[in-house]
Amino acid sequence: MPSTIRTVLPLSIVTATSMLAMDLFLPAVPTLQASLGIDVTLAQATIAVFLAGLAASQLVWGEAMTRLGPRRCVLIGVSLLVLSAFGCALAPDIGWLLAMRALQGAAAGAATVVAPSVVRATLPDEHAVKGIASIAMIESAVPAAGPLLGSALLLAMDWRSTFWILGGVTLLALPFVVRVTPRELPGLDRTAAAGYLAILGNRKYLRLALCHALCFGALLSFVASAPQLMVHAFGLGAGSFAALQLMSVLCFMAVASQSGRISRRFGPARAVQFGCVAHVALCGAFVLLAWLGRPGFVGVAVFWCAFCAVLAVRGPAAFSEALALPPVQMGRASALLMLAILAAGALGTQGVAPFMSGPSALPLALAMLLLCLASFAMVLPYPHVRTVASQSPASQCPP
């Protein structure tokens, strides 16, 4: 287990700093708007270009990891994250800031590709699920803690301070992350087919990736729509969304800490299928409550906490199973999976956006149910077929 911690902890830190580039900055957007004398549209663009850079960089980092290796990718990605953070802090105008934010998003993409690939390739199966769950716990904590920390910083400093602090923390983490990241994934065979078409031709990977992405599409649709839901459906303020996020993050982390044991006891396939069934049932109950009338804040909070707890069971198992591929394919496979998650989240969010000004939660509940039903369909039946070549070398090593 100490080797697991030595691998996962630095990768979790760099993943967290990459996510903080979004969440620590969010409270500073109104201050930034006043400081640079820009309108709301341009201020919000600092968020949009970051997400665009993150999405656009996925396939680039997947290709780079195969060609350059994980260590060089981490060195380049984290270095760019530091430089872009300092560039944002020094930005003289909105044009420069938007360029640096786009670069920052692209740099953050390195962690989302490298971290799960390294964990899956270097740890045995049972530890890989726990390692991915540990990274997911950090990822879930950042959206809850980041805005709170960002708001606290603004009490004493201006918006530029968030970027100075982000760059400094990332710079401190850089040597530790580079040290733990291998030059090449263990058992790398460059003669094996490694192109994106070969990966997409693997039906087990494709179905598990779609299953995971569609589930996250439901999750991201709720997260993006919940602030509007709190205001228009329940007449509550911004604090209600923060409370909702805090409760759900705590539930996710509590269950994720046991996800390795759950997967080891029942098997990844049962963990994924159980999660799919539970999500369909939860979203069905949410639809029924919304159809009968306003479910109330307590009802939504119970639903959302249960949804996140179930995700902690199925998510790490599905991600680990999807990446059970030859090491030469892992970087590109991780990139495709992250791109699918971002696309599903964007489509789900935009699909329900026109209905979020109304007093009903029914459109959001229906969208989540449809996404979860589609996710369940991907693993019914579960794609068990696995060739000998698809086994990760790490999965054949003793714990």
Coordinates of C-alpha atoms in Angstrom, one line a residue:
M1 CA 0.0 0.0 0.0
P2 CA 2.8 2.6 0.6
S3 CA 3.7 2.3 -3.1
T4 CA 0.1 3.0 -4.0
I5 CA 0.1 6.1 -1.8
R6 CA 3.4 7.3 -3.3
T7 CA 2.0 6.9 -6.8
V8 CA -1.5 8.3 -6.2
L9 CA -0.8 11.3 -3.9
P10 CA 1.4 13.4 -6.2
L11 CA -0.9 12.6 -9.1
S12 CA -3.9 13.7 -7.0
I13 CA -2.1 17.0 -6.2
V14 CA -1.4 17.9 -9.8
T15 CA -5.0 16.9 -10.7
A16 CA -6.3 19.2 -7.9
T17 CA -4.1 22.1 -9.0
S18 CA -5.4 21.7 -12.5
M19 CA -9.0 21.8 -11.3
L20 CA -8.3 24.8 -9.0
A21 CA -7.4 26.8 -12.1
M22 CA -11.2 26.8 -12.7
D23 CA -12.8 26.6 -9.2
L24 CA -10.4 28.9 -7.3
F25 CA -11.0 31.6 -9.9
L26 CA -14.8 31.5 -10.1
P27 CA -15.5 33.9 -7.2
A28 CA -13.1 36.4 -8.7
V29 CA -15.0 36.8 -12.0
P30 CA -17.2 39.7 -10.8
T31 CA -14.1 41.5 -9.3
L32 CA -12.2 40.9 -12.6
Q33 CA -15.1 42.4 -14.5
A34 CA -14.9 45.7 -12.5
S35 CA -11.1 45.7 -12.5
L36 CA -10.7 45.5 -16.2
G37 CA -13.8 47.5 -17.1
I38 CA -15.4 44.7 -19.2
D39 CA -19.0 43.5 -19.5
V40 CA -20.5 40.2 -18.2
T41 CA -20.0 38.4 -21.5
L42 CA -16.3 39.0 -21.6
A43 CA -15.9 38.1 -18.0
Q44 CA -17.7 34.8 -18.5
A45 CA -15.5 34.1 -21.5
T46 CA -12.6 33.6 -19.1
I47 CA -14.4 30.4 -18.0
A48 CA -15.5 29.4 -21.5
V49 CA -12.1 29.6 -23.0
F50 CA -10.6 27.5 -20.2
L51 CA -13.1 24.7 -20.8
A52 CA -12.6 25.0 -24.5
G53 CA -8.8 24.6 -24.1
L54 CA -9.3 21.7 -21.7
A55 CA -11.6 19.8 -24.2
A56 CA -9.5 20.6 -27.3
S57 CA -6.3 19.4 -25.6
Q58 CA -7.4 15.9 -24.7
L59 CA -6.5 14.2 -27.9
V60 CA -3.3 16.2 -28.1
W61 CA -2.2 15.0 -24.7
G62 CA -3.3 11.4 -25.5
E63 CA -1.0 11.5 -28.6
A64 CA 1.8 13.2 -26.7
M65 CA 1.8 10.6 -23.9
T66 CA 2.2 7.8 -26.4
R67 CA 5.0 9.5 -28.2
L68 CA 6.8 11.3 -25.4
G69 CA 5.9 9.2 -22.3
P70 CA 4.1 10.2 -19.1
R71 CA 7.0 12.0 -17.4
R72 CA 7.7 14.4 -20.3
C73 CA 3.9 15.1 -20.6
V74 CA 3.6 15.9 -17.0
L75 CA 6.7 18.1 -17.1
I76 CA 5.4 20.1 -20.1
G77 CA 1.8 20.2 -18.9
V78 CA 2.5 21.3 -15.3
S79 CA 5.2 23.8 -16.5
L80 CA 2.7 25.4 -18.8
L81 CA 0.1 25.4 -16.0
V82 CA 2.6 27.4 -13.9
L83 CA 3.5 29.8 -16.7
S84 CA -0.1 30.4 -17.7
A85 CA -1.1 31.1 -14.1
F86 CA 1.6 33.7 -13.8
G87 CA 0.7 35.0 -17.2
C88 CA -2.9 35.5 -16.0
A89 CA -1.7 37.3 -12.9
L90 CA 0.3 39.7 -15.1
A91 CA -2.4 40.2 -17.7
P92 CA -2.7 43.9 -18.7
D93 CA -6.0 43.5 -20.6
I94 CA -8.8 41.0 -21.3
G95 CA -7.3 39.9 -24.6
W96 CA -4.1 38.7 -22.9
L97 CA -6.1 37.1 -20.0
L98 CA -8.3 35.1 -22.4
A99 CA -5.2 33.8 -24.3
M100 CA -3.6 32.8 -21.0
R101 CA -6.8 31.1 -19.8
A102 CA -7.1 29.1 -23.0
L103 CA -3.4 28.0 -22.5
Q104 CA -4.2 27.2 -18.9
G105 CA -7.1 25.0 -19.9
A106 CA -4.9 23.2 -22.4
A107 CA -2.2 22.7 -19.8
A108 CA -4.7 21.3 -17.3
G109 CA -5.6 18.6 -19.8
A110 CA -2.3 16.8 -19.2
A111 CA -3.3 15.7 -15.7
T112 CA -6.7 14.3 -16.8
V113 CA -4.9 12.1 -19.4
V114 CA -1.7 11.1 -17.5
A115 CA -3.0 10.5 -14.0
P116 CA -5.5 7.7 -14.6
S117 CA -3.2 6.1 -17.2
V118 CA -0.3 5.9 -14.8
V119 CA -2.5 4.6 -12.0
R120 CA -4.0 1.9 -14.2
A121 CA -0.7 0.8 -15.7
T122 CA 1.5 0.8 -12.6
L123 CA -0.9 -0.7 -10.0
P124 CA -2.5 -4.1 -9.7
D125 CA -6.2 -4.3 -10.6
E126 CA -7.6 -4.1 -7.0
H127 CA -5.3 -1.2 -6.2
A128 CA -6.0 0.6 -9.5
V129 CA -9.7 1.0 -8.6
K130 CA -8.7 2.4 -5.2
G131 CA -6.2 4.7 -6.8
I132 CA -8.6 6.1 -9.3
A133 CA -11.2 6.5 -6.5
S134 CA -8.6 8.5 -4.5
I135 CA -8.0 10.8 -7.4
A136 CA -11.8 11.1 -7.8
M137 CA -12.1 12.1 -4.2
I138 CA -9.7 14.9 -4.7
E139 CA -11.5 16.0 -7.8
S140 CA -14.8 16.0 -6.0
A141 CA -13.4 18.1 -3.1
V142 CA -12.0 20.8 -5.3
P143 CA -15.4 22.1 -6.7
A144 CA -16.6 22.4 -3.1
A145 CA -13.5 23.9 -1.5
G146 CA -12.2 25.9 -4.4
P147 CA -14.9 28.6 -4.5
L148 CA -14.7 28.9 -0.7
L149 CA -11.0 29.4 -0.7
G150 CA -11.3 31.8 -3.6
S151 CA -13.8 33.9 -1.8
A152 CA -11.6 34.0 1.3
L153 CA -8.7 35.2 -0.7
L154 CA -10.7 38.0 -2.2
L155 CA -11.3 39.4 1.3
A156 CA -7.6 40.3 1.6
M157 CA -6.3 40.4 -2.0
D158 CA -7.4 41.1 -5.5
W159 CA -8.3 38.6 -8.3
R160 CA -4.7 38.4 -9.5
S161 CA -3.7 36.8 -6.2
T162 CA -5.6 33.7 -7.1
F163 CA -3.3 33.1 -10.0
W164 CA -0.1 33.9 -8.1
I165 CA -1.1 31.4 -5.4
L166 CA -2.2 28.8 -8.0
G167 CA 1.1 29.1 -9.9
G168 CA 3.1 28.9 -6.7
V169 CA 1.3 25.8 -5.4
T170 CA 1.7 24.1 -8.8
L171 CA 5.3 24.9 -9.0
L172 CA 5.9 23.4 -5.5
A173 CA 4.1 20.2 -6.6
L174 CA 6.0 19.9 -9.9
P175 CA 9.2 18.0 -8.7
F176 CA 7.2 15.5 -6.7
V177 CA 4.9 14.7 -9.6
V178 CA 7.7 14.4 -12.1
R179 CA 9.6 12.0 -9.7
V180 CA 6.7 9.6 -9.4
T181 CA 5.7 9.6 -13.0
P182 CA 7.5 6.9 -15.1
R183 CA 9.3 7.7 -18.3
E184 CA 7.3 5.0 -20.0
L185 CA 4.3 2.9 -18.9
P186 CA 5.4 -0.6 -17.8
G187 CA 5.2 -3.3 -20.5
L188 CA 4.9 -0.7 -23.3
D189 CA 4.9 -2.5 -26.7
R190 CA 5.1 0.0 -29.5
T191 CA 4.5 -2.6 -32.1
A192 CA 0.9 -3.1 -30.9
A193 CA -1.9 -1.2 -32.7
A194 CA -2.3 2.1 -30.8
G195 CA -4.3 4.4 -33.0
Y196 CA -7.6 5.9 -32.1
L197 CA -9.5 3.7 -34.6
A198 CA -8.0 0.6 -32.9
I199 CA -9.1 1.8 -29.5
L200 CA -12.6 2.6 -30.7
G201 CA -12.7 -0.8 -32.3
N202 CA -12.5 -2.4 -28.9
R203 CA -16.1 -3.0 -28.1
K204 CA -15.5 -3.4 -24.3
Y205 CA -13.7 -0.1 -24.1
L206 CA -16.2 1.7 -26.2
R207 CA -19.2 0.5 -24.2
L208 CA -17.6 1.1 -20.8
A209 CA -16.4 4.6 -21.9
L210 CA -19.9 5.5 -23.2
C211 CA -21.4 4.1 -20.0
H212 CA -19.1 6.3 -17.8
A213 CA -19.4 9.4 -20.0
L214 CA -23.3 9.3 -20.1
C215 CA -23.4 9.0 -16.4
F216 CA -21.1 12.0 -16.0
G217 CA -23.3 13.8 -18.5
A218 CA -26.2 13.4 -16.1
L219 CA -23.9 14.6 -13.2
L220 CA -22.6 17.7 -15.0
S221 CA -26.1 18.6 -16.3
F222 CA -27.3 18.7 -12.7
V223 CA -24.3 20.6 -11.4
A224 CA -24.5 23.2 -14.1
S225 CA -28.3 23.6 -13.7
A226 CA -28.7 23.4 -9.9
P227 CA -27.9 27.1 -9.2
Q228 CA -30.8 28.1 -11.5
L229 CA -33.0 25.3 -10.1
M230 CA -32.4 26.6 -6.5
V231 CA -33.5 30.2 -7.5
H232 CA -36.4 29.5 -9.9
A233 CA -37.9 26.3 -8.6
F234 CA -37.3 26.8 -4.9
G235 CA -36.8 30.6 -4.5
L236 CA -33.6 30.0 -2.6
G237 CA -30.3 31.9 -2.8
A238 CA -26.8 30.9 -3.9
G239 CA -26.0 29.5 -0.4
S240 CA -28.4 26.6 -1.0
F241 CA -26.4 25.4 -4.0
A242 CA -23.2 25.6 -1.9
A243 CA -24.8 23.5 0.9
L244 CA -26.0 21.0 -1.7
Q245 CA -22.5 20.6 -3.1
L246 CA -20.9 20.3 0.3
M247 CA -23.3 17.5 1.3
S248 CA -22.9 15.6 -2.0
V249 CA -19.1 15.9 -1.9
L250 CA -19.0 14.5 1.6
C251 CA -21.2 11.5 0.6
F252 CA -19.1 10.9 -2.5
M253 CA -15.9 10.9 -0.5
A254 CA -17.2 8.6 2.2
V255 CA -18.3 6.0 -0.3
A256 CA -15.3 6.4 -2.6
S257 CA -13.0 5.6 0.3
Q258 CA -14.5 2.1 0.3
S259 CA -14.8 1.7 -3.5
G260 CA -11.7 -0.4 -3.7
R261 CA -13.1 -2.9 -1.2
I262 CA -16.5 -2.9 -2.8
S263 CA -15.0 -3.7 -6.2
R264 CA -12.7 -6.3 -4.8
R265 CA -15.5 -8.1 -3.0
F266 CA -18.2 -8.0 -5.7
G267 CA -16.1 -7.5 -8.8
P268 CA -16.0 -4.4 -11.1
A269 CA -18.8 -5.7 -13.4
R270 CA -21.3 -5.9 -10.5
A271 CA -20.2 -2.6 -9.1
V272 CA -20.8 -0.9 -12.5
Q273 CA -24.1 -2.6 -13.1
F274 CA -25.4 -2.0 -9.6
G275 CA -24.5 1.7 -10.0
C276 CA -26.3 1.9 -13.3
V277 CA -29.5 0.3 -11.9
A278 CA -29.4 2.5 -8.8
H279 CA -28.9 5.6 -10.9
V280 CA -31.9 4.8 -13.1
A281 CA -34.0 4.1 -10.0
L282 CA -32.9 7.4 -8.3
C283 CA -33.6 9.5 -11.5
G284 CA -36.9 7.7 -11.9
A285 CA -37.9 8.7 -8.4
F286 CA -36.7 12.3 -9.1
V287 CA -38.9 12.4 -12.2
L288 CA -41.9 11.2 -10.2
L289 CA -41.4 13.8 -7.5
A290 CA -41.0 16.6 -10.0
W291 CA -44.1 15.4 -11.9
L292 CA -46.2 15.3 -8.8
G293 CA -45.1 18.8 -7.8
R294 CA -42.1 20.6 -6.3
P295 CA -39.9 18.0 -4.6
G296 CA -38.6 20.6 -2.2
F297 CA -35.0 21.3 -1.3
V298 CA -34.8 18.3 1.1
G299 CA -36.0 15.9 -1.5
V300 CA -33.5 17.2 -4.1
A301 CA -30.7 17.1 -1.5
V302 CA -31.5 13.4 -0.6
F303 CA -31.6 12.5 -4.3
W304 CA -28.3 14.3 -5.1
C305 CA -26.4 12.9 -2.2
A306 CA -27.6 9.4 -3.1
F307 CA -26.7 9.9 -6.8
C308 CA -23.1 11.0 -5.8
A309 CA -22.7 8.1 -3.4
V310 CA -23.7 5.6 -6.1
L311 CA -21.3 7.3 -8.5
A312 CA -18.5 6.6 -6.0
V313 CA -19.3 2.9 -6.4
R314 CA -19.5 2.6 -10.1
G315 CA -17.2 5.4 -11.4
P316 CA -13.8 4.2 -10.3
A317 CA -14.6 0.6 -11.3
A318 CA -15.9 1.7 -14.8
F319 CA -12.8 3.9 -15.4
S320 CA -10.4 1.2 -14.3
E321 CA -12.2 -1.4 -16.5
A322 CA -12.3 0.9 -19.5
L323 CA -8.5 1.4 -19.3
A324 CA -7.7 -2.3 -19.0
L325 CA -5.9 -2.0 -22.3
P326 CA -2.3 -2.5 -23.7
P327 CA -0.2 0.3 -22.1
V328 CA 0.5 1.8 -25.5
Q329 CA -3.2 2.5 -25.9
M330 CA -3.9 4.0 -22.4
G331 CA -3.0 7.6 -23.1
R332 CA -5.2 7.9 -26.2
A333 CA -8.0 5.9 -24.5
S334 CA -7.9 8.2 -21.4
A335 CA -8.1 11.2 -23.7
L336 CA -11.1 9.8 -25.6
L337 CA -12.9 9.0 -22.4
M338 CA -12.3 12.5 -20.9
L339 CA -13.4 14.1 -24.2
A340 CA -16.6 12.0 -24.2
I341 CA -17.3 13.1 -20.6
L342 CA -16.9 16.8 -21.4
A343 CA -19.1 16.4 -24.6
A344 CA -21.8 14.6 -22.7
G345 CA -21.8 17.2 -20.0
A346 CA -21.9 20.1 -22.5
L347 CA -24.8 18.5 -24.5
G348 CA -26.8 17.7 -21.3
T349 CA -26.3 21.2 -19.9
Q350 CA -27.3 22.9 -23.1
G351 CA -30.2 20.6 -23.6
V352 CA -31.9 21.5 -20.3
A353 CA -30.8 25.2 -20.3
P354 CA -33.9 26.6 -22.0
F355 CA -36.1 25.1 -19.3
M356 CA -34.2 26.2 -16.3
S357 CA -35.9 29.6 -15.9
G358 CA -39.2 27.7 -15.2
P359 CA -40.6 26.6 -11.8
S360 CA -40.2 22.9 -12.4
A361 CA -37.4 20.4 -12.0
L362 CA -39.1 18.0 -14.4
P363 CA -37.0 18.8 -17.6
L364 CA -33.7 18.3 -15.6
A365 CA -35.0 15.1 -14.0
L366 CA -36.1 13.7 -17.4
A367 CA -32.8 14.5 -19.0
M368 CA -30.9 12.8 -16.2
L369 CA -33.1 9.7 -16.5
L370 CA -32.6 9.4 -20.2
L371 CA -28.8 9.8 -19.8
C372 CA -28.7 7.1 -17.1
L373 CA -30.9 4.7 -19.1
A374 CA -28.6 5.1 -22.0
S375 CA -25.6 4.5 -19.7
F376 CA -27.2 1.3 -18.3
A377 CA -27.9 0.1 -21.9
M378 CA -24.1 0.2 -22.6
V379 CA -23.4 -2.5 -19.9
L380 CA -26.5 -4.7 -20.5
P381 CA -25.1 -7.3 -20.9
Y382 CA -21.8 -6.4 -19.4
P383 CA -18.9 -6.5 -22.0
H384 CA -16.9 -9.4 -20.5
V385 CA -14.8 -10.2 -23.6
R386 CA -11.1 -9.4 -23.0
T387 CA -8.2 -10.7 -25.0
V388 CA -4.9 -11.6 -23.4
A389 CA -3.3 -8.6 -25.0
S390 CA -5.7 -6.3 -23.3
Q391 CA -4.4 -7.2 -19.9
S392 CA -2.4 -4.5 -18.3
P393 CA 1.0 -5.7 -17.1
A394 CA 0.2 -4.2 -13.7
S395 CA -2.8 -6.4 -13.4
Q396 CA -0.5 -9.5 -13.7
C397 CA 1.8 -8.3 -10.9
P398 CA 1.4 -9.4 -7.3
P399 CA 0.1 -6.7 -5.0

